[in-house]
Coordinates of C-alpha atoms in Angstrom, one line a residue:
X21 CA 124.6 91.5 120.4
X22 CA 126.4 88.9 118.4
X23 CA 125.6 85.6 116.2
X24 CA 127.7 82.8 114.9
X25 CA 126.5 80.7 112.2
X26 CA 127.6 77.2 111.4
X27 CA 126.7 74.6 108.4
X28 CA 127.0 73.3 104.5
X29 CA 125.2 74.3 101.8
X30 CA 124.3 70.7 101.1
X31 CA 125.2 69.1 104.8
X32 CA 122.5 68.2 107.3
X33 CA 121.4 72.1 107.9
X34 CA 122.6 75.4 109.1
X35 CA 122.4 76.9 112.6
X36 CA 123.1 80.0 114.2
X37 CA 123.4 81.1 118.0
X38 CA 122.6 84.7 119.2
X39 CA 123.7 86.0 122.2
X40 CA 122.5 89.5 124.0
X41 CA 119.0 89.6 122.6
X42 CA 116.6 91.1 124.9
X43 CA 114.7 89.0 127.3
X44 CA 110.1 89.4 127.2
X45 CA 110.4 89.7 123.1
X46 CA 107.0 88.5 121.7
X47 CA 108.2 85.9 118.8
X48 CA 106.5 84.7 115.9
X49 CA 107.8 81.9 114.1
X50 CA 106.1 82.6 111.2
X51 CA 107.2 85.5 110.6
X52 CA 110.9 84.3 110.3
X53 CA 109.5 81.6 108.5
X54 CA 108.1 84.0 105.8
X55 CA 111.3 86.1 105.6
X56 CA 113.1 82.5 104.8
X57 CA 110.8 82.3 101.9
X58 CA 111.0 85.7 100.9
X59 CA 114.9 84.7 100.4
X60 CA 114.2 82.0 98.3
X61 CA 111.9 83.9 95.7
X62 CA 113.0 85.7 92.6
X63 CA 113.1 85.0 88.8
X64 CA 115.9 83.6 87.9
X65 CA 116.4 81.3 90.9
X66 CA 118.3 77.8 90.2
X67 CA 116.8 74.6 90.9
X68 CA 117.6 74.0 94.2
X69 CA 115.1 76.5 95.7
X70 CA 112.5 73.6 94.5
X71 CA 113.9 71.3 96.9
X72 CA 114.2 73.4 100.3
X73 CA 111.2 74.9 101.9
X74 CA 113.2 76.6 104.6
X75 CA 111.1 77.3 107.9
X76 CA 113.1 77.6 111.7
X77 CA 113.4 74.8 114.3
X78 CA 114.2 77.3 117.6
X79 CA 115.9 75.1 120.1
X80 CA 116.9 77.8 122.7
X81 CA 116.4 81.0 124.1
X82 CA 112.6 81.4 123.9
X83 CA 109.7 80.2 125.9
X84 CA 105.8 80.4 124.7
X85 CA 106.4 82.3 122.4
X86 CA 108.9 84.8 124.2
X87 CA 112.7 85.8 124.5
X88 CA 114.2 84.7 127.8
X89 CA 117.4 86.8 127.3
X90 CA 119.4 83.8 126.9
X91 CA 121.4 82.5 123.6
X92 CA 119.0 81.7 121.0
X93 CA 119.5 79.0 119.0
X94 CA 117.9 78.4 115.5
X95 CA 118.6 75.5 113.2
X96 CA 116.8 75.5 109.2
X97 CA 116.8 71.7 107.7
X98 CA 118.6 71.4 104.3
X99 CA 116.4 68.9 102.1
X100 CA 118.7 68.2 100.0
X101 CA 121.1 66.6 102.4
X102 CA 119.3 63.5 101.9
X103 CA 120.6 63.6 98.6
X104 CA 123.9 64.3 99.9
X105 CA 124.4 62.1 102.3
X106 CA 127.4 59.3 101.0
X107 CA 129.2 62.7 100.1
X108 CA 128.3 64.7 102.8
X109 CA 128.4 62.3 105.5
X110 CA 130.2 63.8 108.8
X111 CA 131.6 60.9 109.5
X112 CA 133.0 57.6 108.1
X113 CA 135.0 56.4 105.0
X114 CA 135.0 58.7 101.9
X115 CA 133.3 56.6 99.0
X116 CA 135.5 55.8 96.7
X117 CA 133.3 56.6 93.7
X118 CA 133.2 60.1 94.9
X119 CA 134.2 63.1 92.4
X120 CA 136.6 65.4 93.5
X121 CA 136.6 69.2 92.2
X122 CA 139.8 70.2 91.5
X123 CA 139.2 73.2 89.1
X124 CA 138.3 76.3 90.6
X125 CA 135.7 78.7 89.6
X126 CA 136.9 82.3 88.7
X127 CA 135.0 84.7 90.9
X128 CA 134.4 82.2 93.7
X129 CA 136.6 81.4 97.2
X130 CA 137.5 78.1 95.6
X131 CA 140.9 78.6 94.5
X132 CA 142.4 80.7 97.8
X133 CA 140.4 78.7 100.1
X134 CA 141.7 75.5 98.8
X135 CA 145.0 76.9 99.3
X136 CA 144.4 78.8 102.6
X137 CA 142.9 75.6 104.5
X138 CA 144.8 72.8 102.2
X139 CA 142.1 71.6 101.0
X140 CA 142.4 69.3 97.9
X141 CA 138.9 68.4 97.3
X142 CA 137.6 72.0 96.3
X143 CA 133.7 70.9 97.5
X144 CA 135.3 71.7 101.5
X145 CA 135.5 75.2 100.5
X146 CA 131.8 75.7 98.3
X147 CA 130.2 74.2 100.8
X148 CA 130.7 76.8 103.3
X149 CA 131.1 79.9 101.1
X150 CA 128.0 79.1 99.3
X151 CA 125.2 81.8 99.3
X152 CA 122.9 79.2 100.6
X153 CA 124.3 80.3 104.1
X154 CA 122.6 83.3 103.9
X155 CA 119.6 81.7 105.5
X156 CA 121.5 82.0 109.1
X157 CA 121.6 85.6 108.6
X158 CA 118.0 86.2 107.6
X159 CA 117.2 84.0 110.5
X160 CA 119.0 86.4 112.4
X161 CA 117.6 89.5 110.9
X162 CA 114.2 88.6 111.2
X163 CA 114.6 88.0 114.9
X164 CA 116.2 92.0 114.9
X165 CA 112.9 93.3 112.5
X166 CA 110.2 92.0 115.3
X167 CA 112.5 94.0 118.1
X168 CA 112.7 96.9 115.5
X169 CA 108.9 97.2 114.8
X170 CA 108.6 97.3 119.0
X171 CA 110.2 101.4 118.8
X172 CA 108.2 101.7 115.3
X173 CA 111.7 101.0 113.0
X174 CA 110.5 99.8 109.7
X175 CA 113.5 98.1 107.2
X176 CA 112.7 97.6 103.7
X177 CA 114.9 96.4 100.5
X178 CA 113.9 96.3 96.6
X179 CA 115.8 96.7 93.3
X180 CA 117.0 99.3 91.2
X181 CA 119.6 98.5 88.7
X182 CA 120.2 94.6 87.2
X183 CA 123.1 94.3 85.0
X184 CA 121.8 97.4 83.1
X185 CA 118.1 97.9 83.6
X186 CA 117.8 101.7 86.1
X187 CA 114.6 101.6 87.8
X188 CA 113.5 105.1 87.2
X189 CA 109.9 105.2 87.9
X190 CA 110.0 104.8 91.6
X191 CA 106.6 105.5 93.6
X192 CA 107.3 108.3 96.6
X193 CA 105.4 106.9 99.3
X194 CA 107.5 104.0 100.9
X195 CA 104.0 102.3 101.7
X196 CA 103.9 102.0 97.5
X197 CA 107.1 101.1 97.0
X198 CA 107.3 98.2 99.6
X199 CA 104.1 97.3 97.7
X200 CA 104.7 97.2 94.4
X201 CA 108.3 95.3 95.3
X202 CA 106.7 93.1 96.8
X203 CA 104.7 92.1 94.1
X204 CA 107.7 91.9 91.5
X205 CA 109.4 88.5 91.0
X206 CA 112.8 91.1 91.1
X207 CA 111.5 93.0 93.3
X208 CA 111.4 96.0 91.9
X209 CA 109.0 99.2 92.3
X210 CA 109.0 100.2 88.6
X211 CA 107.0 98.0 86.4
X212 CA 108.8 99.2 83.1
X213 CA 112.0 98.2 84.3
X214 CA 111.1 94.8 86.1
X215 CA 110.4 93.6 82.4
X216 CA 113.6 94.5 80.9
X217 CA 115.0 93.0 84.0
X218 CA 113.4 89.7 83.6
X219 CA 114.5 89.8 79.6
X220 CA 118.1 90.5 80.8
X221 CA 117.6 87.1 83.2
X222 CA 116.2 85.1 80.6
X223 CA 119.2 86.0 78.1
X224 CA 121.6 85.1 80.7
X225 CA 120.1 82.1 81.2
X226 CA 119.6 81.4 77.4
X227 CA 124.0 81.9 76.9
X228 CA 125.0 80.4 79.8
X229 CA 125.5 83.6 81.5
X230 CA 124.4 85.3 85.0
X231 CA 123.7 88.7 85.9
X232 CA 123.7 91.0 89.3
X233 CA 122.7 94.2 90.0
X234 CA 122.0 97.0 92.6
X235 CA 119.3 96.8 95.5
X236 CA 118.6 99.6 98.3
X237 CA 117.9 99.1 101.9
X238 CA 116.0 101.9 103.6
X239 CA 115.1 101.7 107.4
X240 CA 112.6 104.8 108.5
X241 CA 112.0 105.4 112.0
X242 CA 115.6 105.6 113.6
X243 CA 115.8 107.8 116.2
X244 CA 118.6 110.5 116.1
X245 CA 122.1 109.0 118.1
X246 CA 122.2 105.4 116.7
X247 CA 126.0 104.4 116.3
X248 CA 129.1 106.6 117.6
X249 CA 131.8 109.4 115.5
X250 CA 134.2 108.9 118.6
X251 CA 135.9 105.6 117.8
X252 CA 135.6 103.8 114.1
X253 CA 134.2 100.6 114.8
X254 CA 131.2 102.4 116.4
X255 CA 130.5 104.0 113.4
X256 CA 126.8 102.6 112.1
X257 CA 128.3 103.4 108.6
X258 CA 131.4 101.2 109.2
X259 CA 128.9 98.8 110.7
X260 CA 126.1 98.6 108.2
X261 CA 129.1 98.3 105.2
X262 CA 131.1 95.6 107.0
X263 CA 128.2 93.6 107.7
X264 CA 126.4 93.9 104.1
X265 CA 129.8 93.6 102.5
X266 CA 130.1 90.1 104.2
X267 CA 127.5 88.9 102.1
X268 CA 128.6 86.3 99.4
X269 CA 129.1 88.0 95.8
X270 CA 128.5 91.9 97.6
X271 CA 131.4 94.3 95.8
X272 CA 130.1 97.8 96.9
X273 CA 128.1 99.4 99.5
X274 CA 127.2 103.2 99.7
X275 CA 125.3 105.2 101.6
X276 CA 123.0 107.9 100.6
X277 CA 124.9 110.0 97.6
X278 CA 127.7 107.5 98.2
X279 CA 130.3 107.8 95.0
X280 CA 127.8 110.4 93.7
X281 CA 128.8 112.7 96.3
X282 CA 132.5 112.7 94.7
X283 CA 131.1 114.1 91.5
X284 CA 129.8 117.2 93.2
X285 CA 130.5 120.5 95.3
X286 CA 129.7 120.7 99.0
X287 CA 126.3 122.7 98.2
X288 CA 125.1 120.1 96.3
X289 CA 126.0 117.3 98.8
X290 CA 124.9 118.0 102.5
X291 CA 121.7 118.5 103.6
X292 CA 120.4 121.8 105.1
X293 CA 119.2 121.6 108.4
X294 CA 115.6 123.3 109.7
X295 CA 113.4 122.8 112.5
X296 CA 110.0 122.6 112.9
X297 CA 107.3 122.0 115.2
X298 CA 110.0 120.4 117.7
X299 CA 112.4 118.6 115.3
X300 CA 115.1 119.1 113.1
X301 CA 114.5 118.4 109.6
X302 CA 116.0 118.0 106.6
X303 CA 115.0 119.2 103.0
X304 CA 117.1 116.7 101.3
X305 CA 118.7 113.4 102.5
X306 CA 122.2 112.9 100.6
X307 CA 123.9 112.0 104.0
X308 CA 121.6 109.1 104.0
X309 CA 119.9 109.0 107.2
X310 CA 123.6 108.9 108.9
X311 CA 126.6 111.9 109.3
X312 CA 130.2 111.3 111.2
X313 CA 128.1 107.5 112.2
X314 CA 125.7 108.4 113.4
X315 CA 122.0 108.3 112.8
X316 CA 120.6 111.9 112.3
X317 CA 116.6 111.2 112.2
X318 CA 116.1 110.9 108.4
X319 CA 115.4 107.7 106.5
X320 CA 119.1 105.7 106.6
X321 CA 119.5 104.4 102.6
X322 CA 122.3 102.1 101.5
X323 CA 122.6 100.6 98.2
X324 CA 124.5 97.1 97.6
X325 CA 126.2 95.8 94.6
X326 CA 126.4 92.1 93.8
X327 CA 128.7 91.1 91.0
X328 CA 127.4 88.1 89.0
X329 CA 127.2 84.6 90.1
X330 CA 130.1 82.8 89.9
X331 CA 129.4 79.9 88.9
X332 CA 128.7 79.8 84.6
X333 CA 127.0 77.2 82.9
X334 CA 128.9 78.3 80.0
X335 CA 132.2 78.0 82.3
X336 CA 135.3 80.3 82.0
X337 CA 139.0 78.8 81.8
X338 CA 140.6 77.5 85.0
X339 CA 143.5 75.6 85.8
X340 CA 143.0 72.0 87.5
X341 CA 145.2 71.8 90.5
X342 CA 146.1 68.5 90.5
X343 CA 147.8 68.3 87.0
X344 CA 147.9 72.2 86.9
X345 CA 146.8 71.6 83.2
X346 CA 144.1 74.4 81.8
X347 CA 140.1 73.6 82.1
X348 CA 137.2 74.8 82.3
X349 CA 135.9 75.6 85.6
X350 CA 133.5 73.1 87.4
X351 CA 129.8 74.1 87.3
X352 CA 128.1 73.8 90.4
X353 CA 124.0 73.9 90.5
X354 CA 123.6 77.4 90.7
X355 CA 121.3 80.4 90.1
X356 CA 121.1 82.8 86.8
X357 CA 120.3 85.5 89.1
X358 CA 120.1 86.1 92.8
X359 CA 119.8 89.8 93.1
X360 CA 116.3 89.6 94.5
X361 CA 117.3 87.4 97.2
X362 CA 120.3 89.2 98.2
X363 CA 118.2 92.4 98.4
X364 CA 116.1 90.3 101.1
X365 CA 119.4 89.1 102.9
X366 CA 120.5 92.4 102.8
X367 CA 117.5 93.8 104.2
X368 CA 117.5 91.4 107.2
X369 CA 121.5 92.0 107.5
X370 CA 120.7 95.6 108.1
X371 CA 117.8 95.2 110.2
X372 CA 120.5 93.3 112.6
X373 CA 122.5 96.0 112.7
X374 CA 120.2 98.6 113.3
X375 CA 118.6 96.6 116.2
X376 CA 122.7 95.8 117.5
X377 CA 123.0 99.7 117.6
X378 CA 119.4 100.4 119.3
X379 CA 120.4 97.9 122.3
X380 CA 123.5 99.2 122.6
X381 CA 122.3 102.7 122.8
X382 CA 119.6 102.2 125.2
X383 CA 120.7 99.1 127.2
X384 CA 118.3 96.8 129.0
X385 CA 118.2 93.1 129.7
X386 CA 114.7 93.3 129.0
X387 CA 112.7 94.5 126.4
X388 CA 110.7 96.9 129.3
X389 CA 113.8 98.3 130.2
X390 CA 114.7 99.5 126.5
X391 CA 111.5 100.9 126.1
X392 CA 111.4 103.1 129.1
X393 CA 115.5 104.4 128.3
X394 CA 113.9 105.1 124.8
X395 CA 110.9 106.9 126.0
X396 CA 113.1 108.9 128.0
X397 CA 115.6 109.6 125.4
X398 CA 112.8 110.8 122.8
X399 CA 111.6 113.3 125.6
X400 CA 115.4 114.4 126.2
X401 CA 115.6 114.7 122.6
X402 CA 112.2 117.0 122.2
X403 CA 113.3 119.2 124.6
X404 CA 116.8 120.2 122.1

């Protein structure tokens, strides 16, 4: 299963094509509709997210409601672009009013993507780097989460640091936590915390300043033999860290312990193994749900951090590269805080990969056929 995405953050709208997605897939177009909004909530989004209401216009691939097994195509509408359009236009004369950025943001692609594609204008770089692509991949992902929740996969995201708020007082039951993050404007499961994370937000917003943080992804109901130790890029872990580390302002990804693990012996690390009324189980889930890539039957857990927004009201120095002189750094409209929305991108980013690792594991053109090789794995598997 692949996609490929294409569009500007402030150009006539964003698209993305999938290809090897099961055919007989029951759709619902609200339901990707709602994990677009879910990407545009979160205290201490920028202005822009009162301009786009972001729902799906599905073009290909599926029929009353249905996957045909053919490329999908989905296209969301960027508002905005009607504001945009003299200096967004795709074709035409550029207006000679228009106001080149030529001072490049620290933190951002600006700079070595100016330089990479020989750009002078700095906006043909932002457009496309810009975070505001991210609504291809949720598209994407929300597509994977109604294949997931067919073999009973469940994929859920909320916060637990911001700059340096710890979410401590986490509920046990995943049904509370998904819950309770829902219901925070970070999305985060411990009430005590979500207000010191708001206060850090609003004191960003009050210098100038911008703030990220940690979120964790936890998908229950993987089925032992997801992903492959016998060649590297079959690994799920490789996977699931390429594909959350592609997402704009992500520095770090680990899994389970992750750097934790360093900072202890072997005894305290792994995770000793039981079984009990026909499974193997696990009294503790360092590994993360996944050892030597593969999936292992407990919850998989990843946490993601996302530096800072990049672009500061209260800009940084920078050099402008047409008289190579020192300035600030443009300032772009942009958000105090996005960590809530990234932990919803990287939710849906997972879910793809997860759902890329069950069809590849148990095959099908159809979504029949992928039940029945499942069915037969899990009595294969019962019988171990």
């Amino acid at each position: 299963m692949r996609y490929l995405s294409a569009g500007e953050s402030h150009g006539p709208g964003l698209t993305v094509v999938i290809d090897g997605f099961p055919s007989n897939l029951p759709v619902s177009k609200e339901y990707i509709d709602e994990q677009l909004r879910r990407r545009q909530m979160g205290y201490g989004r920028g202005f822009r997210q009162r301009i786009e209401t972001d729902t799906v216009e599905v073009t290909s691939g599926i029929r009353f409601g249905h996957t045909l097994g053919t490329p999908i195509t989905m296209n969301v509408a960027n508002r905005d672009f009607k504001n945009w359009t003299d200096r967004m236009a795709v074709f035409g004369e550029k207006p000679e009013d228009l106001k080149e950025i030529y001072r490049p943001r620290p933190g951002h692609a600006d700079l070595a993507g100016a330089i990479k594609y020989d750009h002078e204008d700095i906006r043909n770089v932002l457009e496309r780097a810009s975070a505001r692509n991210t609504a291809t991949i949720v598209a994407a992902g929300a597509l994977a989460k109604q294949l997931l929740e067919q073999f009973d996969i469940q994929v859920t995201a909320h916060v637990v640091e911001l700059c340096d708020v710890v979410a401590t007082d986490l509920p046990a039951s995943l049904e509370q936590l998904i819950e309770r993050a829902d219901a925070s404007e970070v999305r985060c499961a411990d009430q005590s915390a979500e207000a010191q994370m708001i206060a850090r937000i609003d004191e960003a917003k009050e210098n100038g300043d911008t703030v990220g943080g940690i979120f964790e992804v936890i998908v229950r109901g993987c089925p032992i033999g997801l992903g492959s130790y016998a060649m590297p890029d079959r690994k799920l872990d490789g996977r699931l860290a390429g594909a959350l580390m592609s997402i704009q302002a992500i520095k770090g990804v680990e899994i389970g312990l992750g750097f934790e693990a360093a900072r202890r012996f072997g005894s305290k690390v792994h995770d000793p193994i039981a079984y009990k009324e026909g499974s193997y189980l696990r009294a503790s889930n360092g590994a993360g749900g996944l050892e030597g890539g593969v999936t292992n039957g407990e919850d998989v857990v990843v946490r993601v951090a996302m530096k800072p927004i990049s672009t500061l009201y209260k800009p940084l120095p920078s050099v402008n590269m047409k008289t190579k002189e020192t300035e600030l750094a443009a300032i772009e409209r942009s958000d105090y805080c996005a960590l809530p929305a990234a932990s919803v991108v990287g939710e849906n980013v997972v879910a793809w990969v997860i759902a890329d690792a069950l069809i590849e594991k148990f095959g099908g053109d159809s979504l029949e056929q992928m039940k029945d090789n499942f069915e037969q794995y899990r009595e294969r598997v019962a019988k171990r």
